Amino acid sequence: MAIAASYLGNVTLAGQSIVINTCSLTYQIPGGLIGAVSNRVGNLLGQSRARRANISANVGLMLGGLAGALGLAFYVGTASWWGKLYSNDPNVVSTVALIMPICALFQFSDAMSGMSGGILRSLGRQAVGAWINLPSYYVVGLPLGLYLTYGAPGMGVIGLWIGITVAATLTSFGQSTICLAANYAKEVDRCMAQVNKSRDIAANSTEDNDGTVC
């Protein structure tokens, strides 16, 4: 996005940089929740506690939605003056005010996308998340954003944010659907099978090295 925004002028790039920095700041809240929920669900699966893992995953999705909603409210509420904390240039401030409401929608989708992605990682289904993210961002979001920005609509930097927001929404919907539909009893069985397989590989490796099993 930074490269694409750089062709829109210095003022737009400055406003874009402020919003991106703000996104990094506000993502610390959902980011912390994502790590906690991912570890919690993974540990419960390892303990063969399918029901608790299911509950924790569902609570995690709700917390992701709550964190996203708080982020949305923050961006909408501070849009008119947030840029003044970074710059005295009224053009930069107005650019930040223009981007923030669209970024607010992205915050909600991004929080849900991150949370559902974290749950998929705890289920050992990173590949599923990758296959959802790849087309969402690089087949839909990026081309759409570039078209809205530089194509016939000529929406400027707003087009870039619409593109990435659509991508995050598609990702969060796809990943959340899989998380909600998952059979956690079967996920426990799959987890145990992977653990046993890893143990067998480690045991065989030890035998190959010194002929004994530790």
mmCIF file of C-alpha atoms in Angstrom, residues 26-210:
data_model
loop_
_atom_site.group_PDB
_atom_site.id
_atom_site.type_symbol
_atom_site.label_atom_id
_atom_site.label_comp_id
_atom_site.label_asym_id
_atom_site.label_seq_id
_atom_site.Cartn_x
_atom_site.Cartn_y
_atom_site.Cartn_z
ATOM 1 C CA THR A 26 -4.226 -0.181 17.834
ATOM 2 C CA TYR A 27 -3.562 -3.743 16.637
ATOM 3 C CA GLN A 28 -1.688 -4.430 19.873
ATOM 4 C CA ILE A 29 -4.990 -5.105 21.649
ATOM 5 C CA PRO A 30 -6.426 -7.720 19.266
ATOM 6 C CA GLY A 31 -2.892 -9.015 18.660
ATOM 7 C CA GLY A 32 -2.490 -9.872 22.340
ATOM 8 C CA LEU A 33 -5.888 -11.536 22.453
ATOM 9 C CA ILE A 34 -5.075 -13.548 19.330
ATOM 10 C CA GLY A 35 -1.905 -14.954 20.889
ATOM 11 C CA ALA A 36 -3.669 -15.827 24.141
ATOM 12 C CA VAL A 37 -6.631 -17.541 22.471
ATOM 13 C CA SER A 38 -4.434 -19.432 20.015
ATOM 14 C CA ASN A 39 -2.274 -20.824 22.826
ATOM 15 C CA ARG A 40 -5.328 -21.624 24.936
ATOM 16 C CA VAL A 41 -7.095 -23.568 22.200
ATOM 17 C CA GLY A 42 -3.917 -25.399 21.210
ATOM 18 C CA ASN A 43 -3.164 -26.423 24.795
ATOM 19 C CA LEU A 44 -6.712 -27.668 25.340
ATOM 20 C CA LEU A 45 -6.547 -29.744 22.177
ATOM 21 C CA GLY A 46 -3.274 -31.232 23.407
ATOM 22 C CA GLN A 47 -5.025 -32.145 26.664
ATOM 23 C CA SER A 48 -7.862 -33.839 24.714
ATOM 24 C CA ARG A 49 -10.408 -31.356 26.084
ATOM 25 C CA ALA A 50 -12.452 -30.858 22.944
ATOM 26 C CA ARG A 51 -15.438 -29.125 24.531
ATOM 27 C CA ARG A 52 -13.335 -26.531 26.327
ATOM 28 C CA ALA A 53 -11.300 -25.934 23.182
ATOM 29 C CA ASN A 54 -14.525 -25.316 21.271
ATOM 30 C CA ILE A 55 -15.790 -22.897 23.908
ATOM 31 C CA SER A 56 -12.459 -21.060 24.017
ATOM 32 C CA ALA A 57 -12.433 -20.704 20.233
ATOM 33 C CA ASN A 58 -15.968 -19.295 20.209
ATOM 34 C CA VAL A 59 -15.168 -16.892 23.047
ATOM 35 C CA GLY A 60 -12.058 -15.867 21.126
ATOM 36 C CA LEU A 61 -14.121 -14.988 18.077
ATOM 37 C CA MET A 62 -16.411 -12.876 20.255
ATOM 38 C CA LEU A 63 -13.420 -11.111 21.807
ATOM 39 C CA GLY A 64 -12.025 -10.499 18.334
ATOM 40 C CA GLY A 65 -15.315 -8.916 17.324
ATOM 41 C CA LEU A 66 -15.338 -6.786 20.478
ATOM 42 C CA ALA A 67 -11.757 -5.613 19.922
ATOM 43 C CA GLY A 68 -12.610 -4.822 16.309
ATOM 44 C CA ALA A 69 -15.690 -2.866 17.364
ATOM 45 C CA LEU A 70 -13.638 -0.838 19.844
ATOM 46 C CA GLY A 71 -11.109 -0.109 17.123
ATOM 47 C CA LEU A 72 -13.887 0.934 14.765
ATOM 48 C CA ALA A 73 -15.311 3.323 17.364
ATOM 49 C CA PHE A 74 -11.852 4.773 18.042
ATOM 50 C CA TYR A 75 -11.138 5.498 14.384
ATOM 51 C CA VAL A 76 -14.526 7.069 13.770
ATOM 52 C CA GLY A 77 -14.367 9.134 16.951
ATOM 53 C CA THR A 78 -10.853 10.491 16.392
ATOM 54 C CA ALA A 79 -10.912 10.940 12.617
ATOM 55 C CA SER A 80 -11.307 14.721 12.677
ATOM 56 C CA TRP A 81 -8.352 15.499 14.959
ATOM 57 C CA TRP A 82 -6.017 12.503 15.089
ATOM 58 C CA GLY A 83 -3.810 13.809 12.285
ATOM 59 C CA LYS A 84 -3.049 16.943 14.323
ATOM 60 C CA LEU A 85 -1.012 14.804 16.722
ATOM 61 C CA TYR A 86 1.416 14.090 13.890
ATOM 62 C CA SER A 87 1.363 17.130 11.612
ATOM 63 C CA ASN A 88 0.498 20.824 11.496
ATOM 64 C CA ASP A 89 -0.181 20.666 7.772
ATOM 65 C CA PRO A 90 -3.970 21.043 7.303
ATOM 66 C CA ASN A 91 -3.834 19.044 4.082
ATOM 67 C CA VAL A 92 -2.243 16.085 5.853
ATOM 68 C CA VAL A 93 -4.761 16.354 8.696
ATOM 69 C CA SER A 94 -7.663 16.365 6.243
ATOM 70 C CA THR A 95 -6.194 13.346 4.434
ATOM 71 C CA VAL A 96 -6.007 11.429 7.706
ATOM 72 C CA ALA A 97 -9.603 12.434 8.475
ATOM 73 C CA LEU A 98 -10.624 11.127 5.054
ATOM 74 C CA ILE A 99 -8.917 7.746 5.488
ATOM 75 C CA MET A 100 -9.838 7.013 9.110
ATOM 76 C CA PRO A 101 -13.546 6.110 8.618
ATOM 77 C CA ILE A 102 -12.675 3.540 5.938
ATOM 78 C CA CYS A 103 -9.829 2.264 8.082
ATOM 79 C CA ALA A 104 -12.357 1.849 10.908
ATOM 80 C CA LEU A 105 -14.160 -0.817 8.893
ATOM 81 C CA PHE A 106 -10.833 -2.472 8.148
ATOM 82 C CA GLN A 107 -10.032 -2.601 11.867
ATOM 83 C CA PHE A 108 -13.082 -4.737 12.596
ATOM 84 C CA SER A 109 -12.468 -7.157 9.734
ATOM 85 C CA ASP A 110 -8.743 -7.321 10.461
ATOM 86 C CA ALA A 111 -9.333 -8.182 14.129
ATOM 87 C CA MET A 112 -11.725 -10.972 13.157
ATOM 88 C CA SER A 113 -9.351 -12.180 10.458
ATOM 89 C CA GLY A 114 -6.438 -12.285 12.886
ATOM 90 C CA MET A 115 -8.427 -14.075 15.580
ATOM 91 C CA SER A 116 -9.865 -16.707 13.258
ATOM 92 C CA GLY A 117 -6.414 -17.179 11.719
ATOM 93 C CA GLY A 118 -4.936 -17.709 15.182
ATOM 94 C CA ILE A 119 -7.547 -20.354 15.952
ATOM 95 C CA LEU A 120 -6.799 -22.115 12.671
ATOM 96 C CA ARG A 121 -3.111 -22.173 13.621
ATOM 97 C CA SER A 122 -3.969 -23.758 16.960
ATOM 98 C CA LEU A 123 -5.886 -26.419 15.021
ATOM 99 C CA GLY A 124 -2.822 -27.035 12.871
ATOM 100 C CA ARG A 125 -4.642 -25.758 9.799
ATOM 101 C CA GLN A 126 -2.266 -23.024 8.719
ATOM 102 C CA ALA A 127 -2.586 -24.132 5.110
ATOM 103 C CA VAL A 128 -6.328 -23.443 5.184
ATOM 104 C CA GLY A 129 -5.697 -19.890 6.352
ATOM 105 C CA ALA A 130 -3.056 -19.417 3.682
ATOM 106 C CA TRP A 131 -5.382 -20.586 0.909
ATOM 107 C CA ILE A 132 -8.056 -18.170 2.133
ATOM 108 C CA ASN A 133 -5.683 -15.217 2.531
ATOM 109 C CA LEU A 134 -3.914 -15.647 -0.792
ATOM 110 C CA PRO A 135 -6.902 -15.146 -3.126
ATOM 111 C CA SER A 136 -8.626 -12.681 -0.792
ATOM 112 C CA TYR A 137 -5.718 -10.251 -0.824
ATOM 113 C CA TYR A 138 -3.876 -10.901 -4.072
ATOM 114 C CA VAL A 139 -6.719 -11.929 -6.373
ATOM 115 C CA VAL A 140 -9.503 -9.693 -5.021
ATOM 116 C CA GLY A 141 -8.259 -7.013 -2.632
ATOM 117 C CA LEU A 142 -5.091 -5.759 -4.316
ATOM 118 C CA PRO A 143 -6.458 -5.604 -7.889
ATOM 119 C CA LEU A 144 -9.679 -4.004 -6.646
ATOM 120 C CA GLY A 145 -7.777 -1.403 -4.641
ATOM 121 C CA LEU A 146 -5.494 -0.515 -7.536
ATOM 122 C CA TYR A 147 -8.438 -0.260 -9.923
ATOM 123 C CA LEU A 148 -10.438 1.989 -7.596
ATOM 124 C CA THR A 149 -7.361 4.146 -7.016
ATOM 125 C CA TYR A 150 -5.887 4.480 -10.490
ATOM 126 C CA GLY A 151 -8.691 3.208 -12.732
ATOM 127 C CA ALA A 152 -11.917 4.811 -13.911
ATOM 128 C CA PRO A 153 -13.324 5.496 -10.398
ATOM 129 C CA GLY A 154 -10.225 7.566 -9.522
ATOM 130 C CA MET A 155 -10.904 7.310 -5.790
ATOM 131 C CA GLY A 156 -7.335 7.957 -4.717
ATOM 132 C CA VAL A 157 -6.035 6.507 -1.464
ATOM 133 C CA ILE A 158 -9.578 5.611 -0.380
ATOM 134 C CA GLY A 159 -9.613 3.034 -3.166
ATOM 135 C CA LEU A 160 -6.605 1.278 -1.653
ATOM 136 C CA TRP A 161 -8.324 1.044 1.710
ATOM 137 C CA ILE A 162 -11.551 -0.222 0.194
ATOM 138 C CA GLY A 163 -9.579 -2.977 -1.525
ATOM 139 C CA ILE A 164 -7.765 -4.113 1.611
ATOM 140 C CA THR A 165 -10.978 -3.875 3.655
ATOM 141 C CA VAL A 166 -12.812 -6.122 1.198
ATOM 142 C CA ALA A 167 -9.905 -8.588 1.376
ATOM 143 C CA ALA A 168 -9.897 -8.613 5.185
ATOM 144 C CA THR A 169 -13.676 -9.085 5.231
ATOM 145 C CA LEU A 170 -13.491 -12.068 2.885
ATOM 146 C CA THR A 171 -10.676 -13.574 4.935
ATOM 147 C CA SER A 172 -12.437 -13.110 8.262
ATOM 148 C CA PHE A 173 -15.680 -14.561 6.911
ATOM 149 C CA GLY A 174 -14.007 -17.621 5.404
ATOM 150 C CA GLN A 175 -11.782 -18.375 8.388
ATOM 151 C CA SER A 176 -14.497 -17.725 10.975
ATOM 152 C CA THR A 177 -16.882 -20.032 9.134
ATOM 153 C CA ILE A 178 -14.337 -22.851 9.266
ATOM 154 C CA CYS A 179 -13.648 -22.227 12.965
ATOM 155 C CA LEU A 180 -17.351 -22.314 13.833
ATOM 156 C CA ALA A 181 -17.971 -25.440 11.758
ATOM 157 C CA ALA A 182 -14.978 -27.373 13.117
ATOM 158 C CA ASN A 183 -15.591 -30.670 14.927
ATOM 159 C CA TYR A 184 -13.305 -30.294 17.916
ATOM 160 C CA ALA A 185 -13.568 -33.949 18.942
ATOM 161 C CA LYS A 186 -12.112 -34.886 15.564
ATOM 162 C CA GLU A 187 -9.553 -32.107 15.900
ATOM 163 C CA VAL A 188 -8.374 -33.690 19.167
ATOM 164 C CA ASP A 189 -7.999 -37.063 17.435
ATOM 165 C CA ARG A 190 -6.044 -35.430 14.629
ATOM 166 C CA CYS A 191 -3.875 -33.574 17.122
ATOM 167 C CA MET A 192 -3.075 -36.768 19.024
ATOM 168 C CA ALA A 193 -2.239 -38.550 15.776
ATOM 169 C CA GLN A 194 0.217 -35.784 14.895
ATOM 170 C CA VAL A 195 1.782 -35.929 18.370
ATOM 171 C CA ASN A 196 2.223 -39.700 18.158
ATOM 172 C CA LYS A 197 3.681 -39.363 14.680
ATOM 173 C CA SER A 198 6.187 -36.791 15.924
ATOM 174 C CA ARG A 199 7.165 -39.076 18.791
ATOM 175 C CA ASP A 200 7.713 -41.981 16.414
ATOM 176 C CA ILE A 201 9.883 -39.824 14.167
ATOM 177 C CA ALA A 202 11.927 -38.632 17.151
ATOM 178 C CA ALA A 203 12.333 -42.196 18.427
ATOM 179 C CA ASN A 204 13.446 -43.479 15.038
ATOM 180 C CA SER A 205 15.900 -40.605 14.719
ATOM 181 C CA THR A 206 17.430 -41.455 18.101
ATOM 182 C CA GLU A 207 17.766 -45.109 17.151
ATOM 183 C CA ASP A 208 19.525 -44.157 13.927
ATOM 184 C CA ASN A 209 22.005 -41.982 15.810
ATOM 185 C CA ASP A 210 23.146 -44.249 18.649
#
